[in-house]
Coordinates of C-alpha atoms in Angstrom, one line a residue:
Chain A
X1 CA -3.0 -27.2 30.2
X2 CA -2.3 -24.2 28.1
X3 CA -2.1 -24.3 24.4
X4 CA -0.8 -21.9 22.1
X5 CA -2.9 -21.8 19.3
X6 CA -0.2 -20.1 16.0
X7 CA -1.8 -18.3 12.6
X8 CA -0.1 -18.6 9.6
X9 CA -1.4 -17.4 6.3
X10 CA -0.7 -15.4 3.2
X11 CA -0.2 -11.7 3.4
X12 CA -0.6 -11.2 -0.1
X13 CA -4.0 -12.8 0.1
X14 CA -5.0 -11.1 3.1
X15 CA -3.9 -7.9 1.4
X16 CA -6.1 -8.6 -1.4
X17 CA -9.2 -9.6 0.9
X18 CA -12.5 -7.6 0.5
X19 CA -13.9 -5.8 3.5
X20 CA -16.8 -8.7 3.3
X21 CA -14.5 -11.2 2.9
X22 CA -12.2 -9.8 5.8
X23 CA -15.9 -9.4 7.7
X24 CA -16.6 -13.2 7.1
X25 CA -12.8 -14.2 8.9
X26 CA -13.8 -12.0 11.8
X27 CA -16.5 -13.3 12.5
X28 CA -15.3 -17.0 12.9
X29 CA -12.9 -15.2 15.5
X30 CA -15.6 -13.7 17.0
X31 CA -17.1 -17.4 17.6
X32 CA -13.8 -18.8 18.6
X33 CA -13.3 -15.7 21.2
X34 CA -17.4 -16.3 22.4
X35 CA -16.6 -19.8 22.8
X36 CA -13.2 -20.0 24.7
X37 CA -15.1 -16.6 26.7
X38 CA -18.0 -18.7 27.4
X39 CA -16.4 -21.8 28.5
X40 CA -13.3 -19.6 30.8
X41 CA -10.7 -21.4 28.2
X42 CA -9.6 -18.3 26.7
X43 CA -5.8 -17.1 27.6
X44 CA -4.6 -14.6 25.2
X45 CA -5.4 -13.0 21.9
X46 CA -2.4 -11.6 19.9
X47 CA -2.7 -10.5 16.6
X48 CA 0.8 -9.2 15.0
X49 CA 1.2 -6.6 12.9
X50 CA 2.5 -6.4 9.0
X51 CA 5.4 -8.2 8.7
X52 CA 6.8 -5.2 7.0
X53 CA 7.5 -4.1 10.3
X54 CA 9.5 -6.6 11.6
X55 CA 13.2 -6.5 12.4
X56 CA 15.0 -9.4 13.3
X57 CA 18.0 -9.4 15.9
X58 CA 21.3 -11.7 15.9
X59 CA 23.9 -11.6 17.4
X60 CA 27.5 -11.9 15.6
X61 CA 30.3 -13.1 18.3
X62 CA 29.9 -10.1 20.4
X63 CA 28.1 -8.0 18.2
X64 CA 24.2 -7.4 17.6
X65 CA 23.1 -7.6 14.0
X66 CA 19.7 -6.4 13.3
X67 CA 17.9 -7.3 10.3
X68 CA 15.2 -5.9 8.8
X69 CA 12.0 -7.8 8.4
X70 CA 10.7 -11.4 9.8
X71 CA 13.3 -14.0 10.7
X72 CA 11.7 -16.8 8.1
X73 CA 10.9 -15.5 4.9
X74 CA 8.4 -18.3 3.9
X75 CA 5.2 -18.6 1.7
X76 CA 2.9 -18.0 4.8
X77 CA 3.6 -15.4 7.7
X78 CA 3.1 -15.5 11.2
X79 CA -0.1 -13.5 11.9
X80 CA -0.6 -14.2 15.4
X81 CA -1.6 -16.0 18.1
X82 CA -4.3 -17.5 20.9
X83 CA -3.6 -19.1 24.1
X84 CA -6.2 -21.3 25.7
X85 CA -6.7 -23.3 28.7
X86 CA -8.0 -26.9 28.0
X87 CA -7.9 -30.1 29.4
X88 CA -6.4 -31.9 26.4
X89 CA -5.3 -31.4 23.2
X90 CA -8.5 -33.1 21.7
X91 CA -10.7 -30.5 23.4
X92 CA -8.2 -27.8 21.8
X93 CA -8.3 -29.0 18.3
X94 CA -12.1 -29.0 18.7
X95 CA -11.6 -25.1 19.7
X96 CA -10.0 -24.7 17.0
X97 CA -12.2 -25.7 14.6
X98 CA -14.1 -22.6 15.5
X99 CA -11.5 -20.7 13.4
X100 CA -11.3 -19.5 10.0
X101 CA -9.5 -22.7 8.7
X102 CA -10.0 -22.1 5.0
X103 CA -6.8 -19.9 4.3
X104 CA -3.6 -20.4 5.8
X105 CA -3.1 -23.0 8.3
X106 CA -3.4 -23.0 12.7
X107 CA -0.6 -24.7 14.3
X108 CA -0.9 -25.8 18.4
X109 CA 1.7 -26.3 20.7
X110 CA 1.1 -26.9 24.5
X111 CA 2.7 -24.1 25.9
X112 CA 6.1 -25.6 28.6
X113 CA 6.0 -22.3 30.7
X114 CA 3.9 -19.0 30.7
X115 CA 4.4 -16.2 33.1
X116 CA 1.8 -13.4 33.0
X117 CA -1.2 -12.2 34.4
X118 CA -3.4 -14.4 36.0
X119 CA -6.2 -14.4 32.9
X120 CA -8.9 -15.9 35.1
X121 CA -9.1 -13.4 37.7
X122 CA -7.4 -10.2 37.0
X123 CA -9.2 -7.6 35.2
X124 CA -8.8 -8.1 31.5
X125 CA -6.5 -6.0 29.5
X126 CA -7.1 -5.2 25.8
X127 CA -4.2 -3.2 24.1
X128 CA -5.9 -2.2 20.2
X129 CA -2.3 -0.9 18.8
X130 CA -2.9 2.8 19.7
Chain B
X1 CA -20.2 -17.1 -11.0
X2 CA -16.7 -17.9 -9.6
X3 CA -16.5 -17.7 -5.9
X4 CA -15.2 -14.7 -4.4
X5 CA -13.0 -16.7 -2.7
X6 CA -11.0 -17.7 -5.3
X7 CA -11.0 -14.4 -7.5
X8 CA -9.1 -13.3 -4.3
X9 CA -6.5 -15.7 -4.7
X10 CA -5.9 -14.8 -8.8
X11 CA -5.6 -10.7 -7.2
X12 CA -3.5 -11.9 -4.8
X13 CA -1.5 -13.6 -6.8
X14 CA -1.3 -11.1 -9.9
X15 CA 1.6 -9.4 -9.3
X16 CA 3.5 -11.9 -8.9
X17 CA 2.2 -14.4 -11.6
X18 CA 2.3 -11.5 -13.9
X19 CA 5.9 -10.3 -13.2
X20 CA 7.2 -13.9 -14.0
X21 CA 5.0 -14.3 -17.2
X22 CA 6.4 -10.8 -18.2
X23 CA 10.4 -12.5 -17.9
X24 CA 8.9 -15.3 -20.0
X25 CA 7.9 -13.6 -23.0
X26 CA 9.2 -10.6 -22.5
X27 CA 5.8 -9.0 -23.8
X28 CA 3.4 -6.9 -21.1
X29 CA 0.8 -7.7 -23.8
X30 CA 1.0 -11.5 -24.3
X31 CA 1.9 -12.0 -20.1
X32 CA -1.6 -10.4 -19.4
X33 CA -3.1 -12.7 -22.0
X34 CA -1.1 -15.8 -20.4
X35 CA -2.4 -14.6 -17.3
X36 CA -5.8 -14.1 -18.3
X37 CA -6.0 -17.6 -19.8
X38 CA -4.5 -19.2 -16.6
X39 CA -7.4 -17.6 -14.5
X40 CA -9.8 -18.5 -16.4
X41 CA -8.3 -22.7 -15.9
X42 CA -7.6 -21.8 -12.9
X43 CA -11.3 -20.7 -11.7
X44 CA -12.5 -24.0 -13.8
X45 CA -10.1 -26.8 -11.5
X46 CA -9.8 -25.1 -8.1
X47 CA -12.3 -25.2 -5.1
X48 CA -12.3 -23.6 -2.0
X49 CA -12.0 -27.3 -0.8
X50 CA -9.0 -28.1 -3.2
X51 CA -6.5 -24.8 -3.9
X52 CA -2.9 -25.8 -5.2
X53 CA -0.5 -25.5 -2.5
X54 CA 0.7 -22.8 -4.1
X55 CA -1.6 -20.5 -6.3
X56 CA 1.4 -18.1 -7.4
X57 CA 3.3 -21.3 -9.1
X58 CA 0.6 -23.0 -10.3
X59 CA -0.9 -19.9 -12.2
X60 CA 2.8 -19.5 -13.9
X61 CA 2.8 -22.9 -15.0
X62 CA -0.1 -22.3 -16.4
X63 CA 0.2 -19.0 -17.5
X64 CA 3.4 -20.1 -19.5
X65 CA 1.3 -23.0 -21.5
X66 CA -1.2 -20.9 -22.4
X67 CA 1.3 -18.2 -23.2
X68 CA 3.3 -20.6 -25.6
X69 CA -0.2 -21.5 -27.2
X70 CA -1.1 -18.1 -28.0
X71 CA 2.6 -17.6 -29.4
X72 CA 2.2 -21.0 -31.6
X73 CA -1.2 -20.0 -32.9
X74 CA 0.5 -16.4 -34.1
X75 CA 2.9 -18.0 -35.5
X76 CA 0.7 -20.5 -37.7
X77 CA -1.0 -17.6 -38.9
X78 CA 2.4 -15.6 -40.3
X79 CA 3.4 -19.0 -41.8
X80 CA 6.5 -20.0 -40.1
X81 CA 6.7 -23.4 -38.4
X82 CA 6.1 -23.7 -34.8
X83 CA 9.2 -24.2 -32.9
X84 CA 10.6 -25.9 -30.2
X85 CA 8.7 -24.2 -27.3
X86 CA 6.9 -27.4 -25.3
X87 CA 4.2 -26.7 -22.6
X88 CA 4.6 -28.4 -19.9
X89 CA 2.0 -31.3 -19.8
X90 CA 1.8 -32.5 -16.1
X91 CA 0.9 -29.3 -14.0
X92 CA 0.5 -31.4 -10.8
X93 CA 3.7 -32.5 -10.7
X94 CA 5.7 -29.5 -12.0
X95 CA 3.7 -27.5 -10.5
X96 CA 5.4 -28.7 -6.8
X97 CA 9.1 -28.6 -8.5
X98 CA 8.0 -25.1 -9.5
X99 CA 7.0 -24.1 -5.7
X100 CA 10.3 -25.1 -4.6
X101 CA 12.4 -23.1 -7.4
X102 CA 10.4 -19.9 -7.2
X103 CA 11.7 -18.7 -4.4
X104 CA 11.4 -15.2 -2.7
X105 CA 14.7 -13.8 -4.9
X106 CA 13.3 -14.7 -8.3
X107 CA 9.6 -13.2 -7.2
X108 CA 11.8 -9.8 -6.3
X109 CA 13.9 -9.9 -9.6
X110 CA 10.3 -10.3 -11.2
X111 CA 8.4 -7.9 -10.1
X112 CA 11.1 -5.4 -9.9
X113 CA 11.8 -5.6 -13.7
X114 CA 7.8 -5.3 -13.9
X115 CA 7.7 -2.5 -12.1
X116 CA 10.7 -0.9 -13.9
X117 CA 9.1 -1.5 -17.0
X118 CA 5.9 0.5 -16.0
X119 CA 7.6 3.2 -14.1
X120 CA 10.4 3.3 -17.0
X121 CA 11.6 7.0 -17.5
X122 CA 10.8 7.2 -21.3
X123 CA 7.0 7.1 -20.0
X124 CA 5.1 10.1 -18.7
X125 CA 4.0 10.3 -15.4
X126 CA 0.3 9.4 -16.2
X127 CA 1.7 6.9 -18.2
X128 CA 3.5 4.7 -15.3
X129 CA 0.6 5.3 -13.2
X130 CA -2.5 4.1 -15.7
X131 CA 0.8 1.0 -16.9
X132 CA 1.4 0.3 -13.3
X133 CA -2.6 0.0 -12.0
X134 CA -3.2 -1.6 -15.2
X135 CA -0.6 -4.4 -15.3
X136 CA 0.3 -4.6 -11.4
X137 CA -2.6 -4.1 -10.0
X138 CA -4.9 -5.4 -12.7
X139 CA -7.5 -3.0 -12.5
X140 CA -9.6 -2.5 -15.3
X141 CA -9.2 0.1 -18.0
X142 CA -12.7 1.3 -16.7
X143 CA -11.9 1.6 -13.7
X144 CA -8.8 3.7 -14.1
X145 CA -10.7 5.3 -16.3
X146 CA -12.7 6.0 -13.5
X147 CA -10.7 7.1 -11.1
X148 CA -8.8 9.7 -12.9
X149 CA -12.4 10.8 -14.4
X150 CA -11.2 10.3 -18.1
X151 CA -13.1 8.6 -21.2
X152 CA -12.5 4.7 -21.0
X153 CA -11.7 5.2 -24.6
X154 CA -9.0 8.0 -23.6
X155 CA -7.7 5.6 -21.4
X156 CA -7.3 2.4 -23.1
X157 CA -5.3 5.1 -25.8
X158 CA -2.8 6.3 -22.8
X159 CA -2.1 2.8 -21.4
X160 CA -1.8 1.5 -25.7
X161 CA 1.1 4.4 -26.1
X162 CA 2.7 3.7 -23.2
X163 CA 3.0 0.2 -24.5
X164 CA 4.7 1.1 -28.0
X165 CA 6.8 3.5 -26.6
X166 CA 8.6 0.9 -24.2
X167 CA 8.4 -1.4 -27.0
X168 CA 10.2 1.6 -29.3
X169 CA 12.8 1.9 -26.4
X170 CA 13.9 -1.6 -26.7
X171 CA 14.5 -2.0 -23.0
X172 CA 17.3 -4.4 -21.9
X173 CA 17.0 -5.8 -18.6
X174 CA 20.3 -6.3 -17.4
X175 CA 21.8 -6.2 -14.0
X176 CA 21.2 -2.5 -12.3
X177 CA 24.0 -1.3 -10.3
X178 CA 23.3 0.1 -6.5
X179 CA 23.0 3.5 -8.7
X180 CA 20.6 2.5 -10.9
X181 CA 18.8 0.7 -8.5
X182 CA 18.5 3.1 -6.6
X183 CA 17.1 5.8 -8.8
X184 CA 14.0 2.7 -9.8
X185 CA 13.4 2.4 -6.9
X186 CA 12.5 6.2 -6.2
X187 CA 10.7 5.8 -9.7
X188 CA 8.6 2.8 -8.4
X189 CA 8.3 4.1 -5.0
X190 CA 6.9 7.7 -6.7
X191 CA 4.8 6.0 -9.0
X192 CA 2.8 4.3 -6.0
X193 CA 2.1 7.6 -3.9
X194 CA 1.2 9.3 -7.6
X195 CA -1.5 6.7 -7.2
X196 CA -2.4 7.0 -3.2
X197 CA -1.8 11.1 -4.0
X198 CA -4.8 10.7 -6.3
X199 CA -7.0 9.1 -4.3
X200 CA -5.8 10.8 -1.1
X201 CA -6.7 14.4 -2.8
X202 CA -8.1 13.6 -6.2
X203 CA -7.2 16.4 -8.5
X204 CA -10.9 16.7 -10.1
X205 CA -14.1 15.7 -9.9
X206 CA -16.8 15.9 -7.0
X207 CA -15.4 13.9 -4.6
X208 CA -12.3 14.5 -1.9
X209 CA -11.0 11.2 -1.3
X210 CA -10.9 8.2 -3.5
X211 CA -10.8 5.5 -1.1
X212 CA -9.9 2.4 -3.2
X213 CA -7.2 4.3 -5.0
X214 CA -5.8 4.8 -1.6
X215 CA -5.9 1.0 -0.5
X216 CA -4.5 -0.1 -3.8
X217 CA -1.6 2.0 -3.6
X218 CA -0.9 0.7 0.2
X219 CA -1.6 -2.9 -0.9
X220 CA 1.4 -2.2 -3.7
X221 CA 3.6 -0.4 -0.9
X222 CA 2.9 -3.3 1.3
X223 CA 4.1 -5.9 -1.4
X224 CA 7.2 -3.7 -2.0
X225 CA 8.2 -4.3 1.5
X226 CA 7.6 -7.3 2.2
X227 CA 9.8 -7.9 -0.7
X228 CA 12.2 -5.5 -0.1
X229 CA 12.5 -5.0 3.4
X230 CA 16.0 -3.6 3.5
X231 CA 14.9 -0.7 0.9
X232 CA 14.1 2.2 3.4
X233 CA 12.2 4.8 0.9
X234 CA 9.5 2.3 1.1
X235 CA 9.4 1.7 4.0
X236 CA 9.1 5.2 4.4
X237 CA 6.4 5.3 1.6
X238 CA 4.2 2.6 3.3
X239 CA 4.7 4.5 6.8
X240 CA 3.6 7.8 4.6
X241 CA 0.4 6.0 2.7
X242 CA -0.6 4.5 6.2
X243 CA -0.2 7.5 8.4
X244 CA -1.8 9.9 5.6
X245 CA -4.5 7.7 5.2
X246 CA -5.2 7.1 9.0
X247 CA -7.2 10.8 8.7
X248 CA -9.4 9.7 6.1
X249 CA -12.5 9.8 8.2
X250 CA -11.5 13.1 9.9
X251 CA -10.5 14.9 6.7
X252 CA -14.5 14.9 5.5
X253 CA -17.7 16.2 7.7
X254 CA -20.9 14.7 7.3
X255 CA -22.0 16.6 4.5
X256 CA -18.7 15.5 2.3
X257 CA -17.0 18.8 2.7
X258 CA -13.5 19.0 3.2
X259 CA -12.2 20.0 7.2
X260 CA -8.5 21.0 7.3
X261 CA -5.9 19.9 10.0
X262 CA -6.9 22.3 12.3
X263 CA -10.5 21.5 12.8
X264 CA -9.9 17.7 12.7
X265 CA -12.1 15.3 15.4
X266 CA -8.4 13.7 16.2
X267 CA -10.5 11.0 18.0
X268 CA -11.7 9.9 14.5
X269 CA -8.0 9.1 13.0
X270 CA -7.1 5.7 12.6
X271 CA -4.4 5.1 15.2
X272 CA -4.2 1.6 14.3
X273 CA -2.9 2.8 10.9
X274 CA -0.3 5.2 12.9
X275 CA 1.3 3.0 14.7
X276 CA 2.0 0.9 11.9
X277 CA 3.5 3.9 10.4
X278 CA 5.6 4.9 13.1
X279 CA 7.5 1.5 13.3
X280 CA 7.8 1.2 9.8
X281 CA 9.1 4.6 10.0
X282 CA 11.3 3.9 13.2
X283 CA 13.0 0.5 11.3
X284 CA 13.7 3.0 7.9
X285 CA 15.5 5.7 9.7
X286 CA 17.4 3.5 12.0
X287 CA 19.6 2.7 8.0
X288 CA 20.4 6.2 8.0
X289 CA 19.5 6.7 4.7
X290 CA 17.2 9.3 4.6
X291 CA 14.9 9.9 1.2
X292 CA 12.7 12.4 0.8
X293 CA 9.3 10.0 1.4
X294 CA 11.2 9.2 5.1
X295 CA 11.3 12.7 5.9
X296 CA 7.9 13.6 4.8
X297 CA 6.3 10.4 6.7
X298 CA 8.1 12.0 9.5
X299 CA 5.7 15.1 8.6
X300 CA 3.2 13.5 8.9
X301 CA 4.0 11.4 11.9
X302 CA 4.8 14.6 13.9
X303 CA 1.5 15.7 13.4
X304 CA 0.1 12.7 14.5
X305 CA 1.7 13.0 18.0
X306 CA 0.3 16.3 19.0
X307 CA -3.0 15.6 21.1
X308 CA -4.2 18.9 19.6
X309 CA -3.7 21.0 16.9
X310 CA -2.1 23.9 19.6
X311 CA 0.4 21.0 20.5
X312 CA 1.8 21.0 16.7
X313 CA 5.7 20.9 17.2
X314 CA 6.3 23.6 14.5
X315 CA 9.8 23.6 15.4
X316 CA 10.2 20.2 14.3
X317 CA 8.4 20.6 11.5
X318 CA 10.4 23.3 9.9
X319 CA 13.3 21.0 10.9
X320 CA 12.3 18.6 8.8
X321 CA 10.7 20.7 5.5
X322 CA 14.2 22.5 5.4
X323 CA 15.5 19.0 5.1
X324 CA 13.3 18.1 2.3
X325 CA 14.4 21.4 0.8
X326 CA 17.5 20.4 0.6
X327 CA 16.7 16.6 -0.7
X328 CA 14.2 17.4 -3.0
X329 CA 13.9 20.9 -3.2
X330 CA 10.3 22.5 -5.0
X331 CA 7.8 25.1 -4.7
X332 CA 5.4 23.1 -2.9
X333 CA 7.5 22.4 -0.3
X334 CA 8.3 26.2 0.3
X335 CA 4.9 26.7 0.3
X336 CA 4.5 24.2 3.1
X337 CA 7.5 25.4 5.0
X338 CA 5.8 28.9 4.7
X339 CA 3.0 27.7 6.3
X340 CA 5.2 26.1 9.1
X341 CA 6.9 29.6 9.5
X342 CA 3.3 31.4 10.1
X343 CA 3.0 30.0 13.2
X344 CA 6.5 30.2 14.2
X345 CA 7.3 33.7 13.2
X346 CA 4.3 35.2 12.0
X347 CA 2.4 35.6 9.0
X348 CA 4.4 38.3 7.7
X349 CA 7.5 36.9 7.7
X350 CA 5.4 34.0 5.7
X351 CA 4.5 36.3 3.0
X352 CA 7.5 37.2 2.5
X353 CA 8.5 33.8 1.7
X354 CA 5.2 33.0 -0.6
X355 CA 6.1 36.2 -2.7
X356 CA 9.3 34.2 -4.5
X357 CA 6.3 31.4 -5.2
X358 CA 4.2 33.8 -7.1
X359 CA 5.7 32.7 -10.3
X360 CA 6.2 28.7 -10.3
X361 CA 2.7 28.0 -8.2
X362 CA 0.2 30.7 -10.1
X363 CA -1.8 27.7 -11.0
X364 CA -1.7 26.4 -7.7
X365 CA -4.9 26.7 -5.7
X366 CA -3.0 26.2 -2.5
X367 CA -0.9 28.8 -2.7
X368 CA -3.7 31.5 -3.3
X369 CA -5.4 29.5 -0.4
X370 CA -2.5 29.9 2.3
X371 CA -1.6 33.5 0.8
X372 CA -5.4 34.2 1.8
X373 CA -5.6 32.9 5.0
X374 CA -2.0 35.1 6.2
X375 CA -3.5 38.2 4.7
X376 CA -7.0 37.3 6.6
X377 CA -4.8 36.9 9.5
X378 CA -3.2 40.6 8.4
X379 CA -6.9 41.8 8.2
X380 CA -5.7 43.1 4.5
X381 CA -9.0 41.7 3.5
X382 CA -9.7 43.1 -0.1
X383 CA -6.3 41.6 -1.2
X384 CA -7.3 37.9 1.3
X385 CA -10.5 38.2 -1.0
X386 CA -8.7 38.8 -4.5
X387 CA -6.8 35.6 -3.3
X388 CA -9.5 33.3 -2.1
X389 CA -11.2 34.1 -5.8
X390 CA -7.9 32.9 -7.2
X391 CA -7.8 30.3 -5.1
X392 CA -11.2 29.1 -6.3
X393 CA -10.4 29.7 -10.3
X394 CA -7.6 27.3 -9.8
X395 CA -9.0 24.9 -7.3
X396 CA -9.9 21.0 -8.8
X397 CA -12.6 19.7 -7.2
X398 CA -15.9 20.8 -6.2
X399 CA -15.3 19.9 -2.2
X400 CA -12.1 22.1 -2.7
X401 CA -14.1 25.1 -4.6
X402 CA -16.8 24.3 -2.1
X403 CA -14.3 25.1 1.2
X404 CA -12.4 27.8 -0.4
X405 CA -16.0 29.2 -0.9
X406 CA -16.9 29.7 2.3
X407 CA -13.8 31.1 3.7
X408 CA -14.3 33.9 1.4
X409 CA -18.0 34.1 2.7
X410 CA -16.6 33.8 6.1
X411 CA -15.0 37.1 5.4
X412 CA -18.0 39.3 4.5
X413 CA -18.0 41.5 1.5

């Protein structure tokens, strides 16, 4: 069953962050992406960028309005996002628990439909934002 | 020791907790003091284990009782009777009303009028930077000091002026119109890249780039946004900080010396940084409201898309410095446009243009620089030489001296 694994936290915190600091949250990533690796559970990896660089679309009766910046303005921002393969949603939680859980907060949803590449097979594709 | 964990959370916060202490009292002194006391609670009660659900509320709540303390003890001491201003006693539970009220609109109005107030136009320009680093940021009179390579005691007297002469102009905060908005806005967004700008190409001292100067002014530009997202000068300021600063690594060799445009390892930019800026860029100048910081992240992003330096779109380029020209017209801009022309149409057609600078940008090391390099390119070398020398008399830093240096060496005697 596939799980979508969703990041929220603070940007003005991670702002703020000290390269050490940011070096400590990578590296329970780097666990959590060894571990879902290791045991083939491991879907997807998305991390978004600032929300500064949202827009948000609508549409108006038959017109498109586009807003900018992120949809919900709310304390924490959507950061980004994991997919994994597990059995249940007790062995997800437990994956999860590999994450930086100190700031900000991981929400999971079993995913109803995915259509992609087939992650278990096909070569892997890693696009680093450049 | 407090953990570093939580002293994030209070620099996170700052701004914010700051800008609402600041509409409190209406005092930049007593809202840092407020703010210094509700740290200092705040690093005794919270653990990693156990943060407030909000730090930003619970920090102005506290701020605020400690604020109205310090106001009661002043008041004791000139003899008048303390008056009718209660702290709130129960932080828990006001503390969740408070999260609720404070929403996104009163954190803009906030921070906005704090930023006003340090960028206000009755201040010099090294005044709203050393106010705005001080109280926004919350760095420490030291370490400004630092970075502009003054006295602390110099600078603690710079940032104490600026603070009685917006206490002399009385400021009034009310309600800017779209005007007046507007032209704070510019003022802010300035203010920001006056800080990146000095830590990008720091005017003295030994070193080229001041690295933290440079992340604190994109942490501010990032806040701005988030806030105001609709605002598309900074957007276009973030884009410009981000894609400037993606060089950084390219911009010095090993041995700390500066390397221009040209000689760049392109491979060593930060293109994660670029991209950012081109979206941010993209999302501005899709409001069609172009400012002068749009146009020159566009600079910069244009130079960012050729794979070499060969692959420069000049054309472009001149496109867009004759539109700054006309936006925000100034010698330095000329100069660049000069520059821009030199490859188009030939260095002496670029002379020509420099010529009318001679006046307004004497001081300027750059302008002897690029007036050197066209007459190198001329092969008038005693006057390239007589240029480069000026070049170096005016020149700030020692990695600048150092690189003007040896272009004059490279020329022989």
């Amino acid at each position: 069953m596939l799980f979508s694994v969703l990041i929220y936290a603070n940007e003005d915190f991670m702002d703020a962050i000290t390269p050490e600091e940011h070096a400590e949250i990578m590296r329970h990533h780097r666990a959590f992406h060894e571990h879902t690796k290791g045991a083939k559970t491991f879907a997807a990896a998305t991390k978004l960028m600032s929300t500064g660089t949202a827009v948000t679309i609508n549409k108006e009766s038959d017109d498109y309005l586009v807003t900018d910046g992120p949809f919900a303005e709310t304390k924490e921002q959507f950061m980004g996002f994991y997919m994994i393969d597990c059995p249940s949603l007790e062995e997800a939680i437990d994956t999860v628990k590999l994450l930086p859980l100190e700031h900000g907060r991981v929400e999971i949803r079993p995913v109803a439909y995915f259509e992609g590449a087939d992650f278990k097979n096909a070569e892997r594709l890693v696009i680093d934002a450049s | 020791m407090p953990s570093a964990w939580l002293s994030t959370h209070l620099r996170a916060a700052r701004p914010r907790v700051l800008a609402a202490l600041n509409r409190a009292f209406a005092d930049l002194d007593l809202a840092e003091d407020a703010f210094q006391e509700a740290s200092l609670k705040a690093l005794k009660n919270w653990s990693p284990e156990d943060l407030p659900r909000d730090p930003a509320a619970w920090l102005v709540v506290a701020g605020r009782n400690a604020g109205i303390d310090i106001v009661r003890k002043k008041k004791r001491e000139t003899l008048s009777a303390p008056e009718d201003l209660d702290p709130i006693i129960d932080l828990s539970d006001t503390e969740e009303a408070l999260t609720d009220q404070l929403d996104r609109s009163v954190y803009r109005d906030d921070i906005l009028r704090l930023l006003f107030t340090c960028c206000h136009p009755v201040l010099r320009r090294d005044q709203q930077i050393a106010l705005s680093l001080k109280i926004v940021a919350g760095l420490s009179v030291d370490e400004i000091a630092r970075a502009f390579l003054v006295q602390p005691k110099t600078m603690e007297q710079r940032i104490t002026r600026a603070k009685k002469r917006l206490g002399a102009a009385k400021l009034r905060y009310e309600e800017p119109d779209a005007k007046a908005r507007a032209e704070r806005f510019s003022a802010v967004a300035n203010a920001i890249y006056l800080v990146f700008n000095e830590g990008y190409s720091a005017s003295h001292g030994s070193q080229l780039i001041r690295t933290p100067l440079c992340l604190e002014a994109i942490r501010l530009a990032r806040l701005m946004v988030r806030l105001f997202p609709e605002e598309p000068e900074l957007r276009g300021l973030l884009a410009l900080c981000l894609i400037q600063h993606s060089r950084h690594r390219a911009r010095v060799n090993t041995n700390g010396e500066a390397v221009t445009l040209e000689f760049q390892d392109r491979s060593k930019w930060d293109r994660r940084l670029i991209s950012e800026g081109n979206v941010l860029l993209e999302a501005a100048l899709r409001s069609a409201a172009p400012g002068p910081l749009q146009i020159e992240a566009a600079i910069a992003a244009t130079h960012t898309r050729a794979a070499t330096y060969d692959d420069t779109n000049w054309t472009e380029l001149d496109r867009l410095y004759r539109a700054l020209e006309i936006i925000r017209p100034s010698p330095v801009v000329l100069l660049n446009r000069a520059v821009v022309i030199a490859k188009l149409k030939g260095p002496e057609e670029a002379l020509q243009l420099l010529e009318k600078l001679s006046a307004p940008l004497e001081r300027y090391a750059s302008y002897h620089a690029a007036t050197a390099a066209l007459l190198t390119d001329l092969e008038q070398y005693p006057k390239a030489r007589a240029a480069y020398k000026a070049a170096i008399r005016h020149a700030g830093t020692d990695v600048e001296r150092q690189h003007i240096q040896s272009k004059l060496d490279a020329l022989g005697h």
